[in-house]
Amino acid sequence: MQAQTSSGADEILTNDTVLSLAAAGIPDEALVAKIKASKGMYDTSTANILTLKQKGLSGPVIAAMIGAADIASKPAMSMDAADPMIPHPAGVYFVSPESDHKMVVMQPTVSSQAKTGGIFGYALTGGLASMSIKAAIPGSAAALSTSKQPTFYFFFDDSNPGTAAQTSAWLAGSASVVKSPSEFSLVQLMEKKGRREARVGSANIAGAKTGIMDKDRIEFNYEQVRQGVFKVTPKQPLQAGQYGFVYSVAGAAGGALTARVYDFGVK
């Protein structure tokens, strides 16, 4: 007859279960391994920790129970929960009225092509007139569209301290550490055939500038909801068109340029 084995996946350990195993002489190493491999419902209040110690449980075993209870008490990570208090992977989300106000993650569009405008005037005036440098964003329209008064949520790495040390959603170009929406610029994208453009620099005889021009910025409000999470709303209703939050512009004016844009359309 073939032996049947059970992994104990459906077994739920409790304070009493662990005390029973310890009383049976199970060594600490095995108890800790069992706690980490099994589901558990532990009462790790101060009074119960003292009781566990008085009944002979060692420090490592109690610590394993506390760790398991802490993990079990934390809400699971979500990609679309409407509540910003629920953990989300780091990134930019917008609230979709069409899907019960759930959050929809926005994927950044990366532009690695720069175009210039106003070259004729620049040449005609010997560089007195400025020429503009524009980042070309692929596609004639963003994949996501919103209303004229959209709501966004920015989840930064420190909203999930447990995973922030492992990876970062913002490691790109010059913006390797981002902690606030104030480091972003909201702009309306210029619509061209098969692409959209954002003005990200200018140059004249006096020099060159790289970055979003002040006159192109659209003002928005932001408020911190909790650590690493911000609610963002434009100060004024947006007109129909293409828009984007630009947070990283790297490269020399007139040369190779990389821009990262969280783009969206307004109906």
Coordinates of C-alpha atoms in Angstrom, one line a residue:
M1 CA 0.0 0.0 0.0
Q2 CA 1.3 3.4 -1.0
A3 CA 1.9 5.7 2.0
Q4 CA -0.1 8.9 2.0
T5 CA 1.5 12.2 3.1
S6 CA 0.0 15.5 4.2
S7 CA 1.7 18.9 4.1
G8 CA -0.6 20.3 6.8
A9 CA -1.5 23.2 4.4
D10 CA -5.0 23.4 5.9
E11 CA -3.8 23.2 9.5
I12 CA -4.1 26.4 11.6
L13 CA -1.7 26.7 14.5
T14 CA -2.6 28.6 17.7
N15 CA -0.9 29.5 20.9
D16 CA -2.2 26.2 22.5
T17 CA -1.0 24.2 19.5
V18 CA 2.6 25.5 19.8
L19 CA 2.5 24.9 23.6
S20 CA 1.5 21.3 23.0
L21 CA 4.3 20.7 20.5
A22 CA 6.8 22.2 22.9
A23 CA 5.5 20.1 25.8
A24 CA 6.0 17.0 23.6
G25 CA 9.7 17.9 23.4
I26 CA 9.8 19.2 19.8
P27 CA 13.1 21.2 19.6
D28 CA 13.0 25.0 18.9
E29 CA 14.4 24.7 15.4
A30 CA 11.5 22.4 14.4
L31 CA 8.9 24.6 16.1
V32 CA 10.2 27.7 14.3
A33 CA 10.1 25.9 11.0
K34 CA 6.6 24.6 11.6
I35 CA 5.4 28.1 12.5
K36 CA 6.9 29.6 9.3
A37 CA 5.5 26.8 7.1
S38 CA 1.9 26.8 8.6
K39 CA -1.0 29.1 8.8
G40 CA -1.5 30.5 12.2
M41 CA -3.9 32.5 14.4
Y42 CA -1.8 33.7 17.3
D43 CA -2.6 36.0 20.2
T44 CA 0.6 37.9 20.7
S45 CA -0.6 40.6 23.1
T46 CA 1.7 41.5 25.9
A47 CA -0.2 39.4 28.5
N48 CA -0.1 36.3 26.3
I49 CA 3.6 36.7 25.5
L50 CA 4.3 36.7 29.2
T51 CA 2.1 33.5 29.6
L52 CA 3.9 31.8 26.7
K53 CA 7.3 32.6 28.4
Q54 CA 6.0 31.3 31.8
K55 CA 4.9 28.1 30.1
G56 CA 8.4 27.5 28.8
L57 CA 8.5 28.7 25.2
S58 CA 11.9 30.1 24.2
G59 CA 12.5 33.5 22.8
P60 CA 13.1 32.4 19.1
V61 CA 9.8 30.4 19.1
I62 CA 7.8 33.4 20.5
A63 CA 9.5 35.7 18.0
A64 CA 8.4 33.4 15.2
M65 CA 4.8 33.5 16.4
I66 CA 4.9 37.3 16.6
G67 CA 6.3 37.6 13.1
A68 CA 3.7 35.2 11.7
A69 CA 0.9 37.2 13.5
D70 CA 2.2 40.5 12.1
I71 CA 2.3 39.1 8.5
A72 CA -1.3 37.7 8.9
S73 CA -2.6 41.1 10.2
K74 CA -1.4 43.1 7.1
P75 CA -3.8 43.6 4.2
A76 CA -2.8 41.9 1.0
M77 CA -1.3 44.0 -1.8
S78 CA -3.8 45.2 -4.4
M79 CA -3.6 46.6 -7.9
D80 CA -7.1 48.1 -8.1
A81 CA -8.5 48.6 -4.6
A82 CA -10.2 52.0 -4.4
D83 CA -9.0 52.5 -0.8
P84 CA -5.6 54.2 -0.7
M85 CA -5.0 52.8 2.8
I86 CA -4.7 49.3 1.2
P87 CA -1.1 48.6 0.0
H88 CA -0.5 49.0 -3.7
P89 CA 2.7 48.4 -5.7
A90 CA 4.6 51.7 -6.1
G91 CA 3.4 53.7 -9.1
V92 CA 0.8 56.2 -10.5
Y93 CA -2.9 55.3 -10.5
F94 CA -6.0 57.1 -11.6
V95 CA -9.5 56.5 -10.2
S96 CA -11.8 55.2 -12.9
P97 CA -15.5 56.2 -12.5
E98 CA -16.3 53.6 -15.1
S99 CA -15.2 50.7 -13.0
D100 CA -16.7 51.5 -9.6
H101 CA -14.0 54.0 -8.8
K102 CA -11.3 51.4 -8.7
M103 CA -7.7 52.4 -9.2
V104 CA -6.1 51.8 -12.6
V105 CA -2.3 51.6 -12.7
M106 CA -0.7 53.9 -15.3
Q107 CA 2.3 52.5 -17.2
P108 CA 5.0 55.1 -18.1
T109 CA 5.7 55.8 -21.7
V110 CA 9.3 56.3 -22.4
S111 CA 10.5 58.7 -25.1
S112 CA 14.1 58.3 -26.4
Q113 CA 13.7 60.7 -29.3
A114 CA 14.2 64.5 -29.3
K115 CA 12.9 66.9 -31.9
T116 CA 13.6 70.6 -32.4
G117 CA 11.3 73.5 -33.3
G118 CA 11.9 77.1 -34.2
I119 CA 15.2 76.3 -36.0
F120 CA 14.5 78.9 -38.7
G121 CA 14.0 81.7 -36.3
Y122 CA 17.0 80.6 -34.3
A123 CA 19.2 80.6 -37.4
L124 CA 17.8 83.8 -38.8
T125 CA 18.5 85.7 -35.6
G126 CA 21.9 84.2 -35.1
G127 CA 20.7 82.4 -32.0
L128 CA 18.9 85.3 -30.4
A129 CA 15.5 83.6 -30.8
S130 CA 15.1 80.4 -29.0
M131 CA 14.6 77.0 -30.5
S132 CA 12.6 74.4 -28.5
I133 CA 13.5 70.8 -27.8
K134 CA 10.6 68.4 -27.7
A135 CA 10.4 64.8 -26.5
A136 CA 8.5 62.7 -29.0
I137 CA 6.1 60.3 -27.3
P138 CA 5.0 57.3 -29.5
G139 CA 1.3 56.9 -30.4
S140 CA -1.3 59.5 -31.3
A141 CA -3.3 58.9 -28.0
A142 CA -2.8 57.4 -24.6
A143 CA -4.2 54.0 -23.7
L144 CA -6.0 55.4 -20.7
S145 CA -8.6 58.2 -20.7
T146 CA -10.2 60.1 -17.8
S147 CA -12.8 62.8 -17.2
K148 CA -12.0 66.5 -17.1
Q149 CA -11.6 66.4 -13.3
P150 CA -9.6 63.3 -12.8
T151 CA -8.2 62.0 -9.5
F152 CA -4.8 60.3 -9.2
Y153 CA -3.0 58.5 -6.5
F154 CA 0.8 58.4 -6.3
F155 CA 2.3 55.4 -4.4
F156 CA 6.0 55.8 -3.6
D157 CA 8.4 53.2 -2.4
D158 CA 8.1 54.2 1.2
S159 CA 4.4 53.4 1.2
N160 CA 5.5 49.7 1.4
P161 CA 8.7 49.8 3.6
G162 CA 8.9 46.0 3.5
T163 CA 9.5 45.9 -0.2
A164 CA 11.2 49.3 -0.8
A165 CA 14.6 48.0 0.1
Q166 CA 14.3 45.2 -2.5
T167 CA 13.3 47.1 -5.6
S168 CA 12.2 50.5 -6.7
A169 CA 9.6 51.5 -9.3
W170 CA 11.3 54.9 -9.8
L171 CA 14.9 53.8 -10.7
A172 CA 15.3 55.6 -14.1
G173 CA 17.5 58.3 -15.5
S174 CA 18.1 61.2 -13.1
A175 CA 15.1 60.5 -10.9
S176 CA 16.3 57.5 -8.9
V177 CA 14.7 58.7 -5.7
V178 CA 11.2 60.2 -5.9
K179 CA 9.2 60.9 -2.8
S180 CA 6.6 63.6 -3.7
P181 CA 4.3 64.6 -6.6
S182 CA 6.1 68.0 -6.5
E183 CA 8.9 66.3 -8.4
F184 CA 6.5 65.8 -11.3
S185 CA 5.2 68.2 -14.0
L186 CA 1.8 67.9 -15.5
V187 CA 1.7 69.1 -19.1
Q188 CA -0.6 69.1 -22.1
L189 CA 1.0 67.1 -24.9
M190 CA 1.1 68.6 -28.4
E191 CA -0.7 66.2 -30.8
K192 CA 1.1 65.4 -34.0
K193 CA 0.5 62.7 -36.6
G194 CA 1.3 59.4 -35.0
R195 CA 2.9 60.9 -31.9
R196 CA 2.6 63.4 -29.2
E197 CA 5.2 65.9 -28.1
A198 CA 6.2 67.6 -24.8
R199 CA 8.5 70.6 -24.7
V200 CA 11.4 69.6 -22.5
G201 CA 14.1 72.2 -23.2
S202 CA 15.1 75.3 -25.1
A203 CA 18.3 76.8 -26.5
N204 CA 19.5 80.2 -27.7
I205 CA 22.8 82.1 -28.0
A206 CA 22.7 82.6 -24.2
G207 CA 22.7 78.9 -23.4
A208 CA 20.4 75.9 -23.1
K209 CA 17.9 74.6 -20.6
T210 CA 16.6 71.1 -20.1
G211 CA 13.3 70.3 -18.4
I212 CA 9.7 71.4 -18.5
M213 CA 9.2 75.1 -19.1
D214 CA 7.4 76.9 -16.3
K215 CA 4.8 78.3 -18.7
D216 CA 3.9 74.8 -19.9
R217 CA 3.2 73.4 -16.4
I218 CA -0.4 72.7 -15.4
E219 CA -1.0 73.3 -11.7
F220 CA -2.3 70.5 -9.5
N221 CA -3.1 70.0 -5.8
Y222 CA -1.7 67.1 -3.8
E223 CA -2.3 65.9 -0.3
Q224 CA -0.6 63.2 1.7
V225 CA -3.0 60.4 2.6
R226 CA -0.5 58.3 4.5
Q227 CA 3.2 57.6 4.4
G228 CA 4.3 57.5 0.7
V229 CA 0.8 57.9 -0.7
F230 CA -0.6 61.2 -2.2
K231 CA -3.9 62.2 -3.7
V232 CA -3.4 64.4 -6.8
T233 CA -6.0 66.5 -8.6
P234 CA -5.6 69.3 -11.2
K235 CA -6.5 72.7 -9.9
Q236 CA -8.7 73.4 -12.9
P237 CA -10.8 71.1 -15.1
L238 CA -8.8 69.8 -18.0
Q239 CA -9.9 70.5 -21.6
A240 CA -10.2 67.6 -24.0
G241 CA -6.7 66.5 -25.2
Q242 CA -3.6 64.5 -24.3
Y243 CA -1.7 65.0 -21.1
G244 CA 1.1 63.5 -19.1
F245 CA 2.9 63.6 -15.8
V246 CA 6.6 64.0 -16.6
Y247 CA 9.0 63.0 -13.9
S248 CA 12.3 62.2 -15.6
V249 CA 14.1 64.1 -18.3
A250 CA 17.7 63.1 -18.9
G251 CA 20.1 64.1 -21.7
A252 CA 21.7 67.1 -23.2
A253 CA 19.6 69.7 -25.0
G254 CA 19.6 69.1 -28.7
G255 CA 21.1 65.6 -28.2
A256 CA 20.1 62.2 -27.0
L257 CA 17.2 62.6 -24.5
T258 CA 15.1 60.3 -22.5
A259 CA 11.7 61.4 -20.9
R260 CA 9.4 59.2 -18.9
V261 CA 5.8 60.3 -19.1
Y262 CA 2.6 58.9 -17.3
D263 CA 0.3 59.8 -20.2
F264 CA -3.5 59.9 -20.3
G265 CA -6.2 61.4 -22.4
V266 CA -9.2 63.6 -21.5
K267 CA -12.4 62.9 -23.3

